[in-house]
Short mmCIF file of C-alpha atoms in Angstrom, two decimals:
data_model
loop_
_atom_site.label_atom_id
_atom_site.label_comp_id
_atom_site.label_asym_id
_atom_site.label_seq_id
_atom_site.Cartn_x
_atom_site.Cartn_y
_atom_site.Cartn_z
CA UNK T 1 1.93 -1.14 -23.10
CA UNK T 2 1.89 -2.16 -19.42
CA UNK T 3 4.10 -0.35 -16.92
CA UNK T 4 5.24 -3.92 -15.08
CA UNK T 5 3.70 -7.42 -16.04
CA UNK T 6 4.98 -10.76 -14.56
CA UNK T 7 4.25 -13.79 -15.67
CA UNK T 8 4.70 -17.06 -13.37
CA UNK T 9 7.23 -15.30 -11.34
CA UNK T 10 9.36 -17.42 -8.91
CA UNK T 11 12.02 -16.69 -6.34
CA UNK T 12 13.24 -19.61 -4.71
CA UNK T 13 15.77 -18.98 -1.45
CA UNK T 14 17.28 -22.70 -1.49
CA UNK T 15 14.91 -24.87 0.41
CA UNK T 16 13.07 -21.46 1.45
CA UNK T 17 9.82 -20.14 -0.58
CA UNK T 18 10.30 -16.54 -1.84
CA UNK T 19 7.66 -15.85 -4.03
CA UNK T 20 5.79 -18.60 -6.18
CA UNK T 21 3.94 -18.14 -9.65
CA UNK T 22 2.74 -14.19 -9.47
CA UNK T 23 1.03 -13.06 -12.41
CA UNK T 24 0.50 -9.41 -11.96
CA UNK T 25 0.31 -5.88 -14.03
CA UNK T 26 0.63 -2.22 -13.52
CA UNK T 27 -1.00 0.04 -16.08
CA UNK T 28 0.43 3.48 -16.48
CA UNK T 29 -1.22 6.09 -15.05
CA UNK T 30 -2.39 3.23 -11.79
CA UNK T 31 -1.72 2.44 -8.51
CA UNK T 32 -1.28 -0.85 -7.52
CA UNK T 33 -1.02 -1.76 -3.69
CA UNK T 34 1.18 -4.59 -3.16
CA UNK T 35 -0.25 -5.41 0.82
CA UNK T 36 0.34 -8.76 2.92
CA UNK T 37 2.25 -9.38 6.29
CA UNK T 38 6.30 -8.80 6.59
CA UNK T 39 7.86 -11.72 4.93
CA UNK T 40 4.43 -12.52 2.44
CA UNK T 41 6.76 -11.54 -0.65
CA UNK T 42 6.51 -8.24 -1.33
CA UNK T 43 10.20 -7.21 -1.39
CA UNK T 44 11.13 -9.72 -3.01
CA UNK T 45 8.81 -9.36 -5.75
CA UNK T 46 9.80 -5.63 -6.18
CA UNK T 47 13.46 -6.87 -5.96
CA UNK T 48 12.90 -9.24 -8.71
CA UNK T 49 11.39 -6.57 -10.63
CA UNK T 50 14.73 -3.92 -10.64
CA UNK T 51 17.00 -6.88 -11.26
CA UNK T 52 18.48 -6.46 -7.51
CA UNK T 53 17.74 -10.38 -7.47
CA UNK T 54 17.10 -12.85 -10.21
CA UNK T 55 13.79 -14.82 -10.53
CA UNK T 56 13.85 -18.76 -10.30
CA UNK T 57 11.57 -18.99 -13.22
CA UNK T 58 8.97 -16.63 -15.08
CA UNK T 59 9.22 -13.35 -16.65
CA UNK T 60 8.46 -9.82 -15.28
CA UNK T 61 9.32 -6.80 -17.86
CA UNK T 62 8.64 -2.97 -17.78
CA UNK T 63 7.11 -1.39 -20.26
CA UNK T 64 8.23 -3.90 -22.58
CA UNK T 65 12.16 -4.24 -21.10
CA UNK T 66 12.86 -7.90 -19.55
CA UNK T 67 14.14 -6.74 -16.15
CA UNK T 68 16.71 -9.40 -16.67
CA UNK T 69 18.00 -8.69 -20.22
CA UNK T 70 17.64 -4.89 -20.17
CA UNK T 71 18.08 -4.00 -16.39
CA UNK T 72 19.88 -0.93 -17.39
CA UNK T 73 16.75 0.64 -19.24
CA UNK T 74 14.64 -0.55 -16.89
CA UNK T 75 16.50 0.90 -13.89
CA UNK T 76 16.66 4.18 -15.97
CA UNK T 77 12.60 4.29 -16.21
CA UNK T 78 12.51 3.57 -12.37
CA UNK T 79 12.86 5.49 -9.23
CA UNK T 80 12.82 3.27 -6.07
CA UNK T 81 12.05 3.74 -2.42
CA UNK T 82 13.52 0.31 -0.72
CA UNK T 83 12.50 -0.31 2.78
CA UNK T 84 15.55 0.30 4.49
CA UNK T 85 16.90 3.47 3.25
CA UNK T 86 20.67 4.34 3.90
CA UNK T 87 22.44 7.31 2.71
CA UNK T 88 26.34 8.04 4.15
CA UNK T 89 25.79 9.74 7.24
CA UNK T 90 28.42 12.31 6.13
CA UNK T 91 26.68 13.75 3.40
CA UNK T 92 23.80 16.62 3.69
CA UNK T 93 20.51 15.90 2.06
CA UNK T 94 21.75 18.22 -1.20
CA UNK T 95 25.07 16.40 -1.35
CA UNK T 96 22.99 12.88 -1.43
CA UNK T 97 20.51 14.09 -3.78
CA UNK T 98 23.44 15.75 -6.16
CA UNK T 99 24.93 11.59 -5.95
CA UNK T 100 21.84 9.71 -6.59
CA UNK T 101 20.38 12.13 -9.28
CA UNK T 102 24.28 12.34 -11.09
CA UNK T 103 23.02 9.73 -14.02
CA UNK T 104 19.77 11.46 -13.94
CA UNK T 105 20.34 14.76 -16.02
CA UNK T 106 16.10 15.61 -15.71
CA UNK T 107 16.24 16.48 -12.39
CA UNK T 108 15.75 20.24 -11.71
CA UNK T 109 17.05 21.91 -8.86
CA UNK T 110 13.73 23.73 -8.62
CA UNK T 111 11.68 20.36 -7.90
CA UNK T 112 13.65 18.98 -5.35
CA UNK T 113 13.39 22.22 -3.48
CA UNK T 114 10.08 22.13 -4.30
CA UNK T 115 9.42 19.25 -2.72
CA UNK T 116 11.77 19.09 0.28
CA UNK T 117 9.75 22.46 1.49
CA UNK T 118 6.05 19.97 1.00
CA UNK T 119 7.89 17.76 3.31
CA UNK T 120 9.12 20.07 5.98
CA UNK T 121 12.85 19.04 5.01
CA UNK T 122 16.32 20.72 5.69
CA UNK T 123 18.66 19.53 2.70
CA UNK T 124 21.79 21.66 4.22
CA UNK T 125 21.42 18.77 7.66
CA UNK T 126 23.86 15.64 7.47
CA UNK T 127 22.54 12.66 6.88
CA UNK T 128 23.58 11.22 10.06
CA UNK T 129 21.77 13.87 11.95
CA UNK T 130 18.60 13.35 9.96
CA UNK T 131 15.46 10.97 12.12
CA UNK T 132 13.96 8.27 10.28
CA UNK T 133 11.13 9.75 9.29
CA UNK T 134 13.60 12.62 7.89
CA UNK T 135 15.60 10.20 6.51
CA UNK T 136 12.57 8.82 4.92
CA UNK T 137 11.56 12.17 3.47
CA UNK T 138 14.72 12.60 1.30
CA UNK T 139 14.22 9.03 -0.02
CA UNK T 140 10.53 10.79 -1.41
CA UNK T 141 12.52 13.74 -2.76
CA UNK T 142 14.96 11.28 -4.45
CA UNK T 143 11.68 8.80 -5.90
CA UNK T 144 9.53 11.80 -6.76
CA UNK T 145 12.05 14.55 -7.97
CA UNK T 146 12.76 12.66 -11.40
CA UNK T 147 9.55 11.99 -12.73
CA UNK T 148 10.04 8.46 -13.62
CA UNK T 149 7.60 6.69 -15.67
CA UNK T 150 7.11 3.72 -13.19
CA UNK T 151 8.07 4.73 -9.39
CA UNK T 152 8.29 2.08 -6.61
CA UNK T 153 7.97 2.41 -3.33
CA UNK T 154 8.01 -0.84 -0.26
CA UNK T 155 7.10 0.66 2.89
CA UNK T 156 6.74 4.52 1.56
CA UNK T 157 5.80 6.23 4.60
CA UNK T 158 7.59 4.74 7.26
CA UNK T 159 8.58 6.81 9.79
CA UNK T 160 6.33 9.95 8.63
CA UNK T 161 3.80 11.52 10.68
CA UNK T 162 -0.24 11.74 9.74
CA UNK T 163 0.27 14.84 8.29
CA UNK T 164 3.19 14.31 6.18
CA UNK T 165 1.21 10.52 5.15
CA UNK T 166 -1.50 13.29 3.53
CA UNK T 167 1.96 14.90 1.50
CA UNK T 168 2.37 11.48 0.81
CA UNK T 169 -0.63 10.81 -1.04
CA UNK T 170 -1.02 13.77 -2.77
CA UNK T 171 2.59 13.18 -4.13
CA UNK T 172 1.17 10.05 -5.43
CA UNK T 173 -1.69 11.63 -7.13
CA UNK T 174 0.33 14.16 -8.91
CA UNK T 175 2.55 11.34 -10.36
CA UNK T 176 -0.46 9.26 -11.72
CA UNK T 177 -1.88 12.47 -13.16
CA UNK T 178 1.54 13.14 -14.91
CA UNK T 179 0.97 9.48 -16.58
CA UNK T 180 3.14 8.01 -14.29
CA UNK T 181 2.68 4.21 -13.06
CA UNK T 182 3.61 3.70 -9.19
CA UNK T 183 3.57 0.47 -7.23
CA UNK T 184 3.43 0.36 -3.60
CA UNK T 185 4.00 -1.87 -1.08
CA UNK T 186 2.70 -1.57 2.78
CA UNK T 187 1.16 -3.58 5.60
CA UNK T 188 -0.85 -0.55 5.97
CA UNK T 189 -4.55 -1.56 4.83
CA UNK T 190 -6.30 2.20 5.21
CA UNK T 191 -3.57 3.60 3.15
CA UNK T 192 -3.47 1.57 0.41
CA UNK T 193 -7.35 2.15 0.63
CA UNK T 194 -6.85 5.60 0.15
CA UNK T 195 -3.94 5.81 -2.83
CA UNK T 196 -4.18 2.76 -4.67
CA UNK T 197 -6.52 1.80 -7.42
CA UNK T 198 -5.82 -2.20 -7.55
CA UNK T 199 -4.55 -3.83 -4.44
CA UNK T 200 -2.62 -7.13 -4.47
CA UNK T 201 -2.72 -9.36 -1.47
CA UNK T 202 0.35 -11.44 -1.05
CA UNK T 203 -0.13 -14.32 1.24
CA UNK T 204 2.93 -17.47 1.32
CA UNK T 205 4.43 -15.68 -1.46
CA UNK T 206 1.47 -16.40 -3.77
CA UNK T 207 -1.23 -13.72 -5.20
CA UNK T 208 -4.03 -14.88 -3.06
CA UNK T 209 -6.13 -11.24 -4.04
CA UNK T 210 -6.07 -8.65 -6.88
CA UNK T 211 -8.93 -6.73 -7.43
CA UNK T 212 -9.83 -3.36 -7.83
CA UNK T 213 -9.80 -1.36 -4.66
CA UNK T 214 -13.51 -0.04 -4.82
CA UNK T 215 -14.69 -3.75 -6.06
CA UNK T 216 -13.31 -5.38 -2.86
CA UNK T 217 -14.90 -2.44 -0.65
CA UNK T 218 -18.27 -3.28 -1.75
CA UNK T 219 -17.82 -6.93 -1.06
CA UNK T 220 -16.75 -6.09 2.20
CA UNK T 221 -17.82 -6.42 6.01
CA UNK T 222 -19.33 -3.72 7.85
CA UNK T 223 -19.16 -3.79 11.46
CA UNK T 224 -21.99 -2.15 13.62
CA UNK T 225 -23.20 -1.38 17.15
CA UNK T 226 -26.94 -0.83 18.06
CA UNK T 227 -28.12 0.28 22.02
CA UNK T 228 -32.13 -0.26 22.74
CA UNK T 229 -33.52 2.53 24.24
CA UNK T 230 -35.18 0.32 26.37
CA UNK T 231 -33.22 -2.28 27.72
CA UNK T 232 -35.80 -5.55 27.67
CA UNK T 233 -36.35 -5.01 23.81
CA UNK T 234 -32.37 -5.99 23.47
CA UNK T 235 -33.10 -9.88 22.87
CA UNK T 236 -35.97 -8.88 20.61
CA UNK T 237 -33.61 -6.64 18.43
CA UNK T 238 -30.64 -9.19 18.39
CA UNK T 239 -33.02 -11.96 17.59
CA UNK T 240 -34.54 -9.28 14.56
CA UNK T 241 -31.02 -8.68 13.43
CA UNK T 242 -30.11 -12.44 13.40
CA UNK T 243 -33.17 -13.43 10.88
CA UNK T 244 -31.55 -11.11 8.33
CA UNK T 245 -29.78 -13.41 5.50
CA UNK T 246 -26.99 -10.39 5.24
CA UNK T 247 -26.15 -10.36 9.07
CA UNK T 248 -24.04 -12.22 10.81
CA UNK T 249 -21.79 -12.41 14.25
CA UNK T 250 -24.59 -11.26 16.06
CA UNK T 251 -23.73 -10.21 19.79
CA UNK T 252 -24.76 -8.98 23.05
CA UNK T 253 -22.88 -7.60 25.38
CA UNK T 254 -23.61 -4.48 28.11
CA UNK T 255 -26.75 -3.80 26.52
CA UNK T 256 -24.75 -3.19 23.07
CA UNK T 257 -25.61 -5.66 19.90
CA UNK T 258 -22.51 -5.77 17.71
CA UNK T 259 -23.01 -7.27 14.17
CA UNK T 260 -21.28 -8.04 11.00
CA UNK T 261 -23.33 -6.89 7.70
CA UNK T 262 -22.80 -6.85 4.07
CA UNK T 263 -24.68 -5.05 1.23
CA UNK T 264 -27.62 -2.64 1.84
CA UNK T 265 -28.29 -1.45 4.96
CA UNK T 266 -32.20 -1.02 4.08
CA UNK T 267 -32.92 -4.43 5.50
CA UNK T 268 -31.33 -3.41 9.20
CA UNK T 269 -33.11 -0.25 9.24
CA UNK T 270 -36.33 -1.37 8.54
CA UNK T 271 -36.06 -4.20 11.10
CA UNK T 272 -34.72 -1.83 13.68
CA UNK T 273 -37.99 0.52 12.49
CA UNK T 274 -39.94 -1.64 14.99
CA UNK T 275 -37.80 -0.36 18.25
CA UNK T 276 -37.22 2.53 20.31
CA UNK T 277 -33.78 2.32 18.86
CA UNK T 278 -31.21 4.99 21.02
CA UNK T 279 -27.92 4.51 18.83
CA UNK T 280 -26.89 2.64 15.70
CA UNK T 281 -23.33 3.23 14.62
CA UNK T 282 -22.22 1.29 11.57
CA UNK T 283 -18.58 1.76 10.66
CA UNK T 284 -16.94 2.25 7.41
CA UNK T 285 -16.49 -0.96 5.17
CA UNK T 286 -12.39 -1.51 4.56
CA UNK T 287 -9.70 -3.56 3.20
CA UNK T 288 -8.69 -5.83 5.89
CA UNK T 289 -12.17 -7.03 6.36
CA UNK T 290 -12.63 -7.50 2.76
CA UNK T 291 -9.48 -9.81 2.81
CA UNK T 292 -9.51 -11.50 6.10
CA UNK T 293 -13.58 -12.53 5.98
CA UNK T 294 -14.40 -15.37 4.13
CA UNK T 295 -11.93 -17.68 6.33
CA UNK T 296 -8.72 -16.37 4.09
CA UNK T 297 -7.06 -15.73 7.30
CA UNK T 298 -4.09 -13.85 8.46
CA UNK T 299 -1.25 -13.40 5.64
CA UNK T 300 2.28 -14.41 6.51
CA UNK T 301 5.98 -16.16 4.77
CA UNK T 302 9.38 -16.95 5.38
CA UNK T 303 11.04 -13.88 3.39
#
């Protein structure tokens, strides 16, 4: 059975677009990266999905429920990270947790303290005293503390350092090994990358890209940088580089030929075999080039 799948879902604002026709699922035991520019639809979609707002039209269940007709079993197989996370300023981090987890009666004591010592986090500080990326950390406590069979998370690691993003990830991985199903949002390419298994571009509130993560990697642009040892064989290499079917964007500039390649790199080296060749750097293929090549163009929406 499949941890979230919508079917034709639409959220219509009025005259404004929300989200338009989204067919998407979440297997337990995945990660799916829900990416695309603030106001592409990703909120809203995970909205939709806890019953915090109802769709236009379609269907989206969870593990079976209709988020519409059984919100209250689906909200009980959920944890959720929102974007904006508010606690009363008043309380300490124990007091929240103790509110939030009150209709939750698996949650040990033992795992939150667990995990607010991963995450370099003082439960016995108010709220209101707490920085964002503090703040932030207790909302992780609260989604990862209960063990929830689907966990969802928009905008997860805002306002945590590098470090703490690592924490992050491996709190992800645990989850997923546990059998757990988590969807994340972020406008943060590289770390969906690194977590997620299927990544979902959202672009005008419509699915424009799912595919699995390592799929769209391989499809991908690699960018690269190659200085002649001597500079008069620079034309000669740019011109070499510019014959090859899988190169393109060929430029020269300072001595330094930047490219754009796809594929093997066997038929670059052995062109470049012919020159006294002083540095080729070719950078790691990623996400954003694998969705913004191929003239799809920046992502952006109203909401």
């Amino acid at each position: 059975m499949l941890a979230v799948d919508a079917r034709a879902l639409t959220k219509s604002y009025g005259s404004e677009r929300g989200i338009v026709d989204v067919d998407l699922t979440l297997a337990a035991g995945e990660v799916l990266g829900l990416v695309g520019a603030n106001g592409a639809g990703k909120t809203t979609f995970i909205r939709t999905l806890l019953d915090l707002i109802r769709p236009t039209s379609g269907s989206i269940s969870v593990f079976g429920h209709s988020s519409r007709r059984d919100s209250v079993a689906v909200r009980a197989m959920c944890t959720y990270l929102p974007g904006e996370f508010v606690l009363p300023p008043r309380l300490t981090g124990y007091q929240a947790i103790q509110r939030f987890t009150f209709a939750r009666r698996n949650v040990a004591r033992d795992s939150v303290d667990t995990l607010a010592d991963r995450l370099d986090l003082d439960l016995s500080r108010k709220v209101g005293d707490l920085s964002k990326g503090n703040r932030q950390k207790l909302g992780l406590v609260l989604a990862f503390a209960p063990k929830a069979p689907l966990v969802v998370l928009d905008e997860g690691t805002s306002g945590l350092d590098p470090l703490l993003q690592r924490t992050f990830a491996d709190l992800v991985a645990e989850a997923v090994h546990a059998g757990s199903a988590v969807l994340m949002s972020s406008h943060v390419m590289t770390e969906v990358e690194q977590i997620a298994d299927r990544v979902a571009l959202l672009k005008d509130g419509r699915v424009a890209v799912v595919d699995d993560v390592s799929r769209l990697l391989a499809g991908s642009r690699r960018r690269g940088h190659v200085r002649a040892a001597d500079g008069p064989d620079t034309p000669a290499i740019a011109a070499a580089l510019g014959r090859i079917t899988s190169v393109s964007e060929v430029q020269t500039d300072d001595g330094v030929i930047a490219f754009a390649c796809r594929g093997s790199v066997d038929p670059i080296l052995k062109a470049l075999a012919a020159f006294d060749v002083e540095s080729l750097e070719l950078a790691h293929a990623d996400l954003e080039d694998a969705f913004f090549s191929d003239g799809r163009g920046p992502v952006g929406g109203d909401r």
